[in-house]
Coordinates of C-alpha atoms and ligand atoms in Angstrom, one line a residue:
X1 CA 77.1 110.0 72.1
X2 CA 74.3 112.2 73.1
X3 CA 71.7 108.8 72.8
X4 CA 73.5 106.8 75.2
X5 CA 70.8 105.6 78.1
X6 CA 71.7 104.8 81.7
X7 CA 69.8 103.7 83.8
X8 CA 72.6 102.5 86.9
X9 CA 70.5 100.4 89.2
X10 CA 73.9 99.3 90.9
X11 CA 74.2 102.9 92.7
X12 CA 70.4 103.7 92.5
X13 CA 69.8 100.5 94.8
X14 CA 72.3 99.9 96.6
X15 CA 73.7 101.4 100.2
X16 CA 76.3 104.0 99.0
X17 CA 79.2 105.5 100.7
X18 CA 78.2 108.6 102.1
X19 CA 81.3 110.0 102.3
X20 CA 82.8 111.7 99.1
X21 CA 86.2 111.6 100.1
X22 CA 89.6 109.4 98.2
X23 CA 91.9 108.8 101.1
X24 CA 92.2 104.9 101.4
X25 CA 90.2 104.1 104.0
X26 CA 87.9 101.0 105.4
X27 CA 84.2 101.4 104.1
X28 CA 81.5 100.1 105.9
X29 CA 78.0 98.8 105.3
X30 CA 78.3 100.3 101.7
X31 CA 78.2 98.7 98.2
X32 CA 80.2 101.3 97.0
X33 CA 81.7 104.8 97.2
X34 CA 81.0 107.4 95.0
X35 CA 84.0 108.6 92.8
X36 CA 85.1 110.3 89.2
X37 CA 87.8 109.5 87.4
X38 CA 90.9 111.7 88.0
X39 CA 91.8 113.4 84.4
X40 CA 94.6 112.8 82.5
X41 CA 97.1 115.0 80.8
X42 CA 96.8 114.2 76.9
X43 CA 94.0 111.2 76.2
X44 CA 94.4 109.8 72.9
X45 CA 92.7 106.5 71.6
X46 CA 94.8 103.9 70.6
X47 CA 92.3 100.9 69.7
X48 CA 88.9 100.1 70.0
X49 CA 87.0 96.9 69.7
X50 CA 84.3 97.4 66.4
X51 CA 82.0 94.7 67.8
X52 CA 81.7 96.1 71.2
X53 CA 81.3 100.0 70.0
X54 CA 78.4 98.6 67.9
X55 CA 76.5 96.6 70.5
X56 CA 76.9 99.8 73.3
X57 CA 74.9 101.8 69.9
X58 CA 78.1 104.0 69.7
X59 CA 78.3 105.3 66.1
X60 CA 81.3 105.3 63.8
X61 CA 81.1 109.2 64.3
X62 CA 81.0 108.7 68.2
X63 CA 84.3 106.6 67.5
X64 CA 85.5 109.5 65.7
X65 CA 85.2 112.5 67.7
X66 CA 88.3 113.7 69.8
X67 CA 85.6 113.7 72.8
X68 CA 85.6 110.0 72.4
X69 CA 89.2 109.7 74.1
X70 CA 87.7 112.5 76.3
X71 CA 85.1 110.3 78.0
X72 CA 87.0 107.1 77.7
X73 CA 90.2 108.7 79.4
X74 CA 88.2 109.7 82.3
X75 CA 88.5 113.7 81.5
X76 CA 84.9 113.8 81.0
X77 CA 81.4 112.2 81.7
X78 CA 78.3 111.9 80.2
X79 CA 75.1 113.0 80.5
X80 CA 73.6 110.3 83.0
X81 CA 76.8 108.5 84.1
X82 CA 77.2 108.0 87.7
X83 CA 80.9 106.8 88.7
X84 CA 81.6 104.5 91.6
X85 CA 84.2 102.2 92.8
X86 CA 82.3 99.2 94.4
X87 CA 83.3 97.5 97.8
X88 CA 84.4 93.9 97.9
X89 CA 87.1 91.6 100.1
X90 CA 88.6 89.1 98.8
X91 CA 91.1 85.5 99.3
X92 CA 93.8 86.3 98.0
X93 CA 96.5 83.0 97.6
X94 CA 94.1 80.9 100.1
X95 CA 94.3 83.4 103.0
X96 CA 91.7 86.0 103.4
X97 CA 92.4 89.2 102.8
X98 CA 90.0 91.5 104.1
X99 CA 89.0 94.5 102.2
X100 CA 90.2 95.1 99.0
X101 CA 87.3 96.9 96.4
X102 CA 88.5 99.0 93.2
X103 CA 91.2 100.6 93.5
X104 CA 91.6 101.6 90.0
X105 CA 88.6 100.6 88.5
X106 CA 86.3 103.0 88.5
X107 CA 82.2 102.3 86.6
X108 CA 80.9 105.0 84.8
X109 CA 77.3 103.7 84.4
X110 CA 75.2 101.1 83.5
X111 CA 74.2 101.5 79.9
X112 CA 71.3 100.2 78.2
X113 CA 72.3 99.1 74.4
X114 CA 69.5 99.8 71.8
X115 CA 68.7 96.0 72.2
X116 CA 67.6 96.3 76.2
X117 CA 70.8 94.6 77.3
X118 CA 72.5 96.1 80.1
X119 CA 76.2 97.1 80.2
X120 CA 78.4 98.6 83.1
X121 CA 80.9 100.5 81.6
X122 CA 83.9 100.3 83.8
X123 CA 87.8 102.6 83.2
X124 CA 90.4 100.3 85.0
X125 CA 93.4 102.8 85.3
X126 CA 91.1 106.1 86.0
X127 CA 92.8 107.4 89.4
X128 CA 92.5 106.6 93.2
X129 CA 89.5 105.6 94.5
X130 CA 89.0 105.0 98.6
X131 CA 90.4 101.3 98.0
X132 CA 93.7 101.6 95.9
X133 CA 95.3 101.7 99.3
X134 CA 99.4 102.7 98.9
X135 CA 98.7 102.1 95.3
X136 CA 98.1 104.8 92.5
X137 CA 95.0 103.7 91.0
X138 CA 96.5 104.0 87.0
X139 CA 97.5 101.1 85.3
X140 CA 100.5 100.9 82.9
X141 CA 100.0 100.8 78.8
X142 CA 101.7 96.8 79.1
X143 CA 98.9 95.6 81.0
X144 CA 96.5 97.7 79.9
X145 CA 96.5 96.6 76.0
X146 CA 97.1 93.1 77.6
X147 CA 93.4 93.2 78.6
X148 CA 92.5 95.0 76.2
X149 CA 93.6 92.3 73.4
X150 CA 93.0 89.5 75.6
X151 CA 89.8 90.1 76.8
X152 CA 88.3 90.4 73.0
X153 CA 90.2 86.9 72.2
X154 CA 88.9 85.2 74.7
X155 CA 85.2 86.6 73.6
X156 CA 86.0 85.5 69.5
X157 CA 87.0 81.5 71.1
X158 CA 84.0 81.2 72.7
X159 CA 84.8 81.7 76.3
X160 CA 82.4 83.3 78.5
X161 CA 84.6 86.9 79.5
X162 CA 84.5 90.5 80.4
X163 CA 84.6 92.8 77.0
X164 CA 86.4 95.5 76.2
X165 CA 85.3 98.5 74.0
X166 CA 88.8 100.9 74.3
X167 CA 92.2 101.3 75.0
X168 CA 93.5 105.1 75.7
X169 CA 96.5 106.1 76.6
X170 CA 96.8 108.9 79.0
X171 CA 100.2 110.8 77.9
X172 CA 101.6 110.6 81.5
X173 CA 104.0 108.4 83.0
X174 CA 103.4 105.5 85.3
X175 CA 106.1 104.3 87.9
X176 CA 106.4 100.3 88.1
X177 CA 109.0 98.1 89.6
X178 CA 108.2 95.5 87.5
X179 CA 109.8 92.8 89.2
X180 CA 109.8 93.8 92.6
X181 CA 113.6 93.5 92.4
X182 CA 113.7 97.4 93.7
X183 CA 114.6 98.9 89.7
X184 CA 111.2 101.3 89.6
X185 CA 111.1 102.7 86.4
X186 CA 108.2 105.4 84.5
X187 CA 106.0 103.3 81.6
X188 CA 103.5 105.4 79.7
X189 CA 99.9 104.9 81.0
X190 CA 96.8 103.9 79.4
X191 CA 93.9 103.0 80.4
X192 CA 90.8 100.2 79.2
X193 CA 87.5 100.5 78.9
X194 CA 86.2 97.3 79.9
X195 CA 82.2 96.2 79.6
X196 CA 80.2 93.5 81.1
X197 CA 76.4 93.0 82.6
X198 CA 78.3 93.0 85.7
X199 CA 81.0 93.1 87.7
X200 CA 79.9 91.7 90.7
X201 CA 82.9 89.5 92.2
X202 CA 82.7 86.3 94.6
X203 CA 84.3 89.0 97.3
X204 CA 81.6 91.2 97.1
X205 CA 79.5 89.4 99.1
X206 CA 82.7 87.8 101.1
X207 CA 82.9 91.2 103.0
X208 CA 79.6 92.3 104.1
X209 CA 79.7 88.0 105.3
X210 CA 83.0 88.7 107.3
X211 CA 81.6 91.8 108.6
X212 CA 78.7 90.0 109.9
X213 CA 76.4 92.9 108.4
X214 CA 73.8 90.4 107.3
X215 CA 71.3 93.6 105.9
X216 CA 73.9 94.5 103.4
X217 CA 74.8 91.0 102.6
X218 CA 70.9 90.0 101.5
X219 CA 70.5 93.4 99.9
X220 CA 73.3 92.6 97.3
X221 CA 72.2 88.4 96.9
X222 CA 68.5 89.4 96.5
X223 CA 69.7 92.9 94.0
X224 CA 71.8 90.4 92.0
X225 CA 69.7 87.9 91.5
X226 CA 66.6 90.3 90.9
X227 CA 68.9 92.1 88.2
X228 CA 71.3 89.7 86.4
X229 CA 69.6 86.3 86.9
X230 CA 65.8 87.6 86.4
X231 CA 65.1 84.2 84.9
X232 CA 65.3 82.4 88.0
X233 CA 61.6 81.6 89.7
X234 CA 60.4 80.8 93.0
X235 CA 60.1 82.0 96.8
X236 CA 62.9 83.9 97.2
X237 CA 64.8 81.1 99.2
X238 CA 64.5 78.9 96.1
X239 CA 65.7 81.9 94.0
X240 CA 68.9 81.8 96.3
X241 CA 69.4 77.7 95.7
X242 CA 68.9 78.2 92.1
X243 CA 71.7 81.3 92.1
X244 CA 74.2 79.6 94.0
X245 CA 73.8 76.4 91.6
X246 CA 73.8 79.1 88.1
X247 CA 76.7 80.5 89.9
X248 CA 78.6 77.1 90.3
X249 CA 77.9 76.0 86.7
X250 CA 78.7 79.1 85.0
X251 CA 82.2 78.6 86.9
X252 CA 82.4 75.1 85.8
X253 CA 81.7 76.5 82.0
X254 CA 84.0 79.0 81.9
X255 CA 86.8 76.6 83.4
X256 CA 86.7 74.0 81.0
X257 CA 86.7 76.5 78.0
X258 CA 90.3 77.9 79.8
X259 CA 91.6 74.4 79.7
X260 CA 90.0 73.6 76.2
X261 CA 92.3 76.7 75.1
X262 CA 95.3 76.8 77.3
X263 CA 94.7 79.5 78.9
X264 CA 95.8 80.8 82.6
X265 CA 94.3 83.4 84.4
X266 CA 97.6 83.8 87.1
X267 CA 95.5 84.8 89.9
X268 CA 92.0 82.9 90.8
X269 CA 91.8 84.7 94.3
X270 CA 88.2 84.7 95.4
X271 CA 88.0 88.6 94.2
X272 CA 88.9 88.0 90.5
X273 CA 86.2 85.4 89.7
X274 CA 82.9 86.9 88.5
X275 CA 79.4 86.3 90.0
X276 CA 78.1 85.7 86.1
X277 CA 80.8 82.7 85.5
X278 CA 82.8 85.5 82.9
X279 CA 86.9 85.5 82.8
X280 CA 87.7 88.7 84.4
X281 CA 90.6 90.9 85.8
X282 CA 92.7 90.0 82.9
X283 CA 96.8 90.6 84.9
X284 CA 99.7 88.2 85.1
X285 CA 97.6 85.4 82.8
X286 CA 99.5 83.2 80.0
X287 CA 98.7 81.0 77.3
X288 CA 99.9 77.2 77.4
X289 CA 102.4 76.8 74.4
X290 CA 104.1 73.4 75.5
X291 CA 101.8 71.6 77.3
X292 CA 102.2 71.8 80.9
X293 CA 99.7 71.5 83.6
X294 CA 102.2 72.8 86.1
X295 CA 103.1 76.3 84.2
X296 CA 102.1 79.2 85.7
X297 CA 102.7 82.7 83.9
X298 CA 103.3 84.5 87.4
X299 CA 106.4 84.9 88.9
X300 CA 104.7 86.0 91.9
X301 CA 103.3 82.6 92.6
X302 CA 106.3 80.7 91.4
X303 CA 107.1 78.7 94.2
X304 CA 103.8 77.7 95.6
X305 CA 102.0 77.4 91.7
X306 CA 98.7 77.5 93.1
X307 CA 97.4 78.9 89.9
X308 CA 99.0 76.5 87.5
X309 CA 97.0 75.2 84.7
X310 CA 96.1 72.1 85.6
X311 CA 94.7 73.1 89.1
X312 CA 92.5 75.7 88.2
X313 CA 89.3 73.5 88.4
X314 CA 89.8 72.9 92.0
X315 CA 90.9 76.6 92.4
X316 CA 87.5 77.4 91.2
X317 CA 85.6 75.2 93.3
X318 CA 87.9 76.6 96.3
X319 CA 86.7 80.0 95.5
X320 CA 82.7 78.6 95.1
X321 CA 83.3 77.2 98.7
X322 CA 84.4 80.9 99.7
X323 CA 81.7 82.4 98.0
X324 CA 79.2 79.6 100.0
X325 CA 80.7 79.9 103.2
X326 CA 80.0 83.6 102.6
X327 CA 76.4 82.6 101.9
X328 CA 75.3 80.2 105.1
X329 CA 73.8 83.0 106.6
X330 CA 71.4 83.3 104.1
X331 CA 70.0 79.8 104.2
X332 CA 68.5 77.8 106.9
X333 CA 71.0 75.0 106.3
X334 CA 74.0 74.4 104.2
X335 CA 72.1 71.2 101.7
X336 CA 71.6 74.3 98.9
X337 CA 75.1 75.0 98.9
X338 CA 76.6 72.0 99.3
X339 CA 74.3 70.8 96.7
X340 CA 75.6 73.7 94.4
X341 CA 79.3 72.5 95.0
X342 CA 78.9 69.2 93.9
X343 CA 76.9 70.7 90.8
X344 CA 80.4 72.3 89.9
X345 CA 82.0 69.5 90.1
X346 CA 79.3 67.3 88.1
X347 CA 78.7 70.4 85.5
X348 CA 82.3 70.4 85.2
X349 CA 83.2 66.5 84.4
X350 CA 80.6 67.1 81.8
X351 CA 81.7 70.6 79.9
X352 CA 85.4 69.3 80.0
X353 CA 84.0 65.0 79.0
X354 CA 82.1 67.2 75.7
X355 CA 84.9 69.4 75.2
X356 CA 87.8 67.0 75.2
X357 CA 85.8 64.5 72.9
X358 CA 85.5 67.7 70.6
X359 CA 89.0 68.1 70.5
X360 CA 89.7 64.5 69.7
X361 CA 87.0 64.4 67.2
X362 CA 85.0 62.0 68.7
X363 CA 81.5 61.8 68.4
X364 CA 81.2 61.5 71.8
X365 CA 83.4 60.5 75.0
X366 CA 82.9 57.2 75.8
X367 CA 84.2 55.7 79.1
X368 CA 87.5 53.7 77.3
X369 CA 88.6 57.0 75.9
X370 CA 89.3 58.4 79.1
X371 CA 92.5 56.6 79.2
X372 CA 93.5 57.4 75.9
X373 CA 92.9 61.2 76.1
X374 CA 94.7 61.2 79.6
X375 CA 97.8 59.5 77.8
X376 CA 98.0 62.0 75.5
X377 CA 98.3 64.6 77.8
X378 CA 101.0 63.2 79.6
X379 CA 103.0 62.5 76.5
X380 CA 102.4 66.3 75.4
X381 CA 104.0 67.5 78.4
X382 CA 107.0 64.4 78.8
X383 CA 107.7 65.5 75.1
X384 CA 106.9 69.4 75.7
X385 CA 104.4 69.6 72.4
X386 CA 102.7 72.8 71.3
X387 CA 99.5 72.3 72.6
X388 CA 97.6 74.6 70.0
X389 CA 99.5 73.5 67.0
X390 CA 98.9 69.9 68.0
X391 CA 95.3 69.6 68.1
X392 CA 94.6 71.8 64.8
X393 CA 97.0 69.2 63.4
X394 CA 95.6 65.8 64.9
X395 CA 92.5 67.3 62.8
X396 CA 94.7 66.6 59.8
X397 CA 95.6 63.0 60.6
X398 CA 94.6 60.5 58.0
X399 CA 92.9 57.8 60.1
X400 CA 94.2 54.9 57.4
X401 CA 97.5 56.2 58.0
X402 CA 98.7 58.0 60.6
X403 CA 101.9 59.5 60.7
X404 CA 103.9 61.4 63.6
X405 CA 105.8 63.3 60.8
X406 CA 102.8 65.9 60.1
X407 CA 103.3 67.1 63.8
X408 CA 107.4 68.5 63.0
X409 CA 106.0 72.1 63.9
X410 CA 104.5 70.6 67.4
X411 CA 107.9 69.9 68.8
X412 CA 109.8 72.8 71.2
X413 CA 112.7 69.7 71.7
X414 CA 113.7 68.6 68.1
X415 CA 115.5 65.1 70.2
X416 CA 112.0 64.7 71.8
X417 CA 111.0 63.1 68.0
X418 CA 113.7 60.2 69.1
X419 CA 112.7 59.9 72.9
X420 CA 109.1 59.6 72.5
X421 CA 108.7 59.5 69.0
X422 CA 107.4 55.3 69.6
X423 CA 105.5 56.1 72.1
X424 CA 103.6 59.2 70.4
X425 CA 103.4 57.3 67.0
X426 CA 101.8 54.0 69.0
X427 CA 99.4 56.7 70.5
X428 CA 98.6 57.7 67.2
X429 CA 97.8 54.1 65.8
X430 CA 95.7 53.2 68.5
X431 CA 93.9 56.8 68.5
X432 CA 93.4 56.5 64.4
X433 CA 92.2 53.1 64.9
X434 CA 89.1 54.6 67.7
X435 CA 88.7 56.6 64.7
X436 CA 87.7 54.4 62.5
X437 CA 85.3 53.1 64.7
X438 CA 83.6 56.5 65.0
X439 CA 80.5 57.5 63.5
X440 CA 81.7 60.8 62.2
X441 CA 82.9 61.0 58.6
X442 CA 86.3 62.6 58.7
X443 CA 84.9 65.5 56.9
X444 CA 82.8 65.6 60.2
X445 CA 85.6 65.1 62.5
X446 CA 87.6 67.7 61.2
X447 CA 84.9 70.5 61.1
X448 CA 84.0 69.5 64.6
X449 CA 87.9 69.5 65.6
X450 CA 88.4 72.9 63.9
X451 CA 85.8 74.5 66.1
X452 CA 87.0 73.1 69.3
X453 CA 90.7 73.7 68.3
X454 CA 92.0 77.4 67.7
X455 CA 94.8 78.2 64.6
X456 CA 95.4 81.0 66.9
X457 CA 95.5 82.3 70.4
X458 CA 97.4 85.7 71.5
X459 CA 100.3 83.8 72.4
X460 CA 102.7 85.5 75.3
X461 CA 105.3 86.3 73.2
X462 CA 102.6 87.8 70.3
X463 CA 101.3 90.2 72.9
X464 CA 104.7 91.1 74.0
X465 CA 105.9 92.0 70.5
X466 CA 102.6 94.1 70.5
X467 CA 103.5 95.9 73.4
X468 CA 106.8 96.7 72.6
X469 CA 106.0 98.4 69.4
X470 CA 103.1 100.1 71.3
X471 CA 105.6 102.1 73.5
X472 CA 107.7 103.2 70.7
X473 CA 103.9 104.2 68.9
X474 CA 104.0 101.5 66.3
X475 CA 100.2 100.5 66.9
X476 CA 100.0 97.9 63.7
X477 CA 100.8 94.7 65.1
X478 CA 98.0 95.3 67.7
X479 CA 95.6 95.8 65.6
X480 CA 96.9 93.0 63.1
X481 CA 96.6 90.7 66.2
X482 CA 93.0 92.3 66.8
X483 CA 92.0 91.1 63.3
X484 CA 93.1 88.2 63.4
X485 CA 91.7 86.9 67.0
X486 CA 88.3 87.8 65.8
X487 CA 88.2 84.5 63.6
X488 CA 91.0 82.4 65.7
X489 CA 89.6 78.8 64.2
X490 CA 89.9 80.2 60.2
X491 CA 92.9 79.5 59.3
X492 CA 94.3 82.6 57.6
X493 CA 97.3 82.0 55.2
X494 CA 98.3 86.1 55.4
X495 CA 98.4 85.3 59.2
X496 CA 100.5 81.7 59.5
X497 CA 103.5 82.9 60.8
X498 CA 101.6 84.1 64.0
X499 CA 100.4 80.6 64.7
X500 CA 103.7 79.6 64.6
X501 CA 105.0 78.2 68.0
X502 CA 106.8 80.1 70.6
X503 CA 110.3 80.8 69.1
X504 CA 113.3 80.1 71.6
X505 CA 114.1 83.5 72.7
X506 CA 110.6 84.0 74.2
X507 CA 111.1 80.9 76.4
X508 CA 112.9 82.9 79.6
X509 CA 112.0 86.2 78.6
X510 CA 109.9 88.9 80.8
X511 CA 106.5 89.1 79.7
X512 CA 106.5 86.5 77.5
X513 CA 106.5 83.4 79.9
X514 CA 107.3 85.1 83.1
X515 CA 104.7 88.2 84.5
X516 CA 104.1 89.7 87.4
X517 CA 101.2 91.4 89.3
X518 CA 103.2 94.7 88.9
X519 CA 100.6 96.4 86.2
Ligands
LIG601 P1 94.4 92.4 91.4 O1 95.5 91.5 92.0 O2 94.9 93.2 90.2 O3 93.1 91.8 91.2 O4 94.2 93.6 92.5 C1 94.0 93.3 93.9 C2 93.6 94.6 94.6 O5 94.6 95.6 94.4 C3 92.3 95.2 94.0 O6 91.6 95.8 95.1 C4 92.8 96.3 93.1 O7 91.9 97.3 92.9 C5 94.0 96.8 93.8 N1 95.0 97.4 92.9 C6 95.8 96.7 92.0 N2 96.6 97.6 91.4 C7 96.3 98.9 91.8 C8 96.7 100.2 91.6 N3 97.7 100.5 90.7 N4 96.1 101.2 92.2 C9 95.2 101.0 93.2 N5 94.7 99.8 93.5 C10 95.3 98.7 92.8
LIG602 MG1 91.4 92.1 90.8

């Protein structure tokens, strides 16, 4: 691992923390606070993602070597490798929430890959830092592979995301009281290796804006924009329009891919959304499996469902108007920004009009299949259909006759086929009948459908299963789960009982519909 290159531009130019010091304290005028990970007892590598070794330039033989679960356990750095926890606020639930930071992330360095791309290498689990407050600053083997596996799927379905390159588990025990119901209880540790050109947060620039400490606040906008948006041109004010408005449609992307795949994130607060438009902070998230814009995987915001499904859009323009308001005192007037919001909004429309014609098959979206889609989803969730194994089956639908029958494997309600079963199979008729009118060939239409459309998605339950046999060291079904995410629109016939719907006793069970922050 001796040819890794760092060249960290993050700490080299940026204000630092000059004190060196862990105890949770309130850090001011500072992008971040020097720390090192805290070691671990007995690091020993329990996956890794192949892909992401071999874009970072690590060798198999790096992947090899004892020392790699050395490094990526935090018991050792290398050469060039300058760890820091980074400073950042936050809204948290609509209220703001002052400072928050890493509290148990901790970046190692910024590599550069042997292609010129940049990536921060960042342990989340690797000890207290100055912002882990009460907290411990380790993260628990449940959450940790959850990233872990997540992360990479999201990556192979072509959502923009945060990577992940390890998981290690750290041989000591982590206390958790999982449900907050006062039963704490020790769960073995691990800890991720997670990689991205960044991972600057909306709430990094939210608390040098609250602080009023304008120098710091146009140190970071002008540094990010200099280093992870170098393509933008102009006067520097310009420079700042056009960043806002990147920043807003990367959001808008990455939005409509969640609700293209049914995923949840479980907590959009302003410091969990990524400056570069990537899913990141992978905690309490979910995957839709009966269709349900309401559902929200965490118990935590179970009564006031402000991260459900079908509100993340406006979530996300919520947190752009945080990350704006933040901004004002960077621009002679607000037109910039409030240009960039209604960007999001337009940019979204758009991603999710493309998106949802793909899913139907449709050449394009035009304005009299807005009703139709919208239909749809309403039956899916008054008849609680599988949303995955619905679409990959509509693909199948023979235009000249369609037939509700194909969809048996859809239904969670087997008397849902009686009560809605007329009004799904009239849907049907009229939806084969647009088809017909379309200028794909059905060869065309499925292929397109099939690429908008996953076979498979780490399903709650899947990921449960995978953690269970984790903690008893039975590390095969995260790897077969691995394997098959990296192609989740193949359909793999050795695979097709894991794109089966969620059986019934994963419906109320923890972890598999039902998470909490607790990680
Ligand atoms: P999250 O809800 O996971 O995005 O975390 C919100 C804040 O709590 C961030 O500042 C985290 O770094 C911090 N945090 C969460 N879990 C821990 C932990 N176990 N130790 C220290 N800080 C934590
Ligand atoms: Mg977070």
């Amino acid at each position: 691992m001796k040819q890794l290159r760092f060249d960290n531009r993050f700490v080299s130019e940026l204000p630092g923390d000059p004190v060196d010091d862990l105890s949770p304290r309130q850090v001011h005028g500072a992008c971040w606070s020097p720390v090192r990970p805290t070691p671990v007892r007995a690091p020993r590598l329990l996956a890794y993602a192949t892909e992401v070794a071999a874009m970072l330039g690590l060798t198999p033989d790096d992947l090899a070597t004892p020392e790699f679960a050395t490094i990526f356990g935090g018991n050792r750095l290398l050469d060039g490798m300058r760890p820091y926890a980074a400073c950042y606020g936050g809204h948290q639930f609509g209220q703001w929430a002052g400072q928050l930071g890493d509290g148990r992330a901790i970046s190692l360095g910024e590599l550069i890959a042997p292609d010129g791309q940049r990536w921060e290498l960042q342990l989340k689990g690797a000890g207290p830092t100055p912002y882990s407050r009460r907290a411990d600053g380790r993260a628990v083997l449940r959450s940790s592979l959850r990233e872990f596996l997540c992360s990479e799927a999201m990556h192979h379905l072509g959502v923009p995301t945060t990577r992940a390159l390890s998981l290690v588990a750290t041989g000591e025990a982590v206390v958790r009281d999982m449900f907050y119901d006062g039963n704490p209880r020790p769960e073995p540790g691990a800890i991720v290796c997670r990689v991205a050109p960044s991972f600057i947060r909306f709430g990094n620039f939210e608390i040098f804006a609250a602080r009023e400490d304008l120098t710091t606040l146009t140190r970071l906008v002008d540094f990010t924009i200099a280093r992870d948006f170098p393509e933008l041109e102009g006067d520097p004010l310009t420079r700042r329009s056009r960043w806002f408005h990147t920043v807003c449609e990367r959001t808008a992307l990455m939005v409509a891919h969640w609700m293209r795949v049914g995923f949840v994130h479980g907590v959009m607060n302003s410091d969990n959304m990524s400056i570069l438009g990537l899913t990141i902070d992978y905690g309490p998230y979910g995957w839709i499996d009966n269709f349900d814009p309401d559902w929200t995987p965490n118990t935590t915001d179970a009564t006031g469902r402000r991260y459900r499904f079908g509100y993340q859009p406006q979530i996300a323009h919520w947190n752009l108007a945080c990350l704006a308001n933040a901004l004002v005192p960077l621009f002679p007037d607000t037109a910039p920004l409030e240009a960039g919001l209604e960007q999001y909004a337009n940019a979204y429309s758009e991603a999710n009009r493309t998106m949802t014609a793909a899913k139907l098959g449709f050449d394009r979206m035009e304005p009299e299949d807005l009703p139709l889609a919208r239909e749809l989803f309403t039956l899916m969730q008054q008849a609680e259909l599988d949303m995955t194994i619905w679409f990959r089956t509509l693909a199948r639908l023979d235009r000249e006759a369609p037939d509700l029958t194909l969809f048996g494997e859809a239904f969670y309600r087997p008397e849902a086929r009686d009560t809605h079963g007329v009004a799904l199979s009239s849907w049907l008729e009229r939806y084969a009948a647009r088809l017909r009118h379309d200028d794909l060939s059905p060869d065309q239409r499925r292929r397109r459908m099939d690429s908008a459309n996953p076979c498979f998605i780490p399903r709650n339950y899947l990921a449960q299963q995978a953690i269970d046999q984790a903690e008893q060291g039975q590390l095969a079904p995260l790897q077969r789960l691995m394997t098959l995410l990296r192609q989740p629109y193949a359909e793999q016939p050795e695979h097709a009982d894991l794109a089966a719907r969620r059986p019934d006793w994963a419906r109320h069970r923890a972890g598999c519909s039902m998470l909490s922050c607790s990680s």
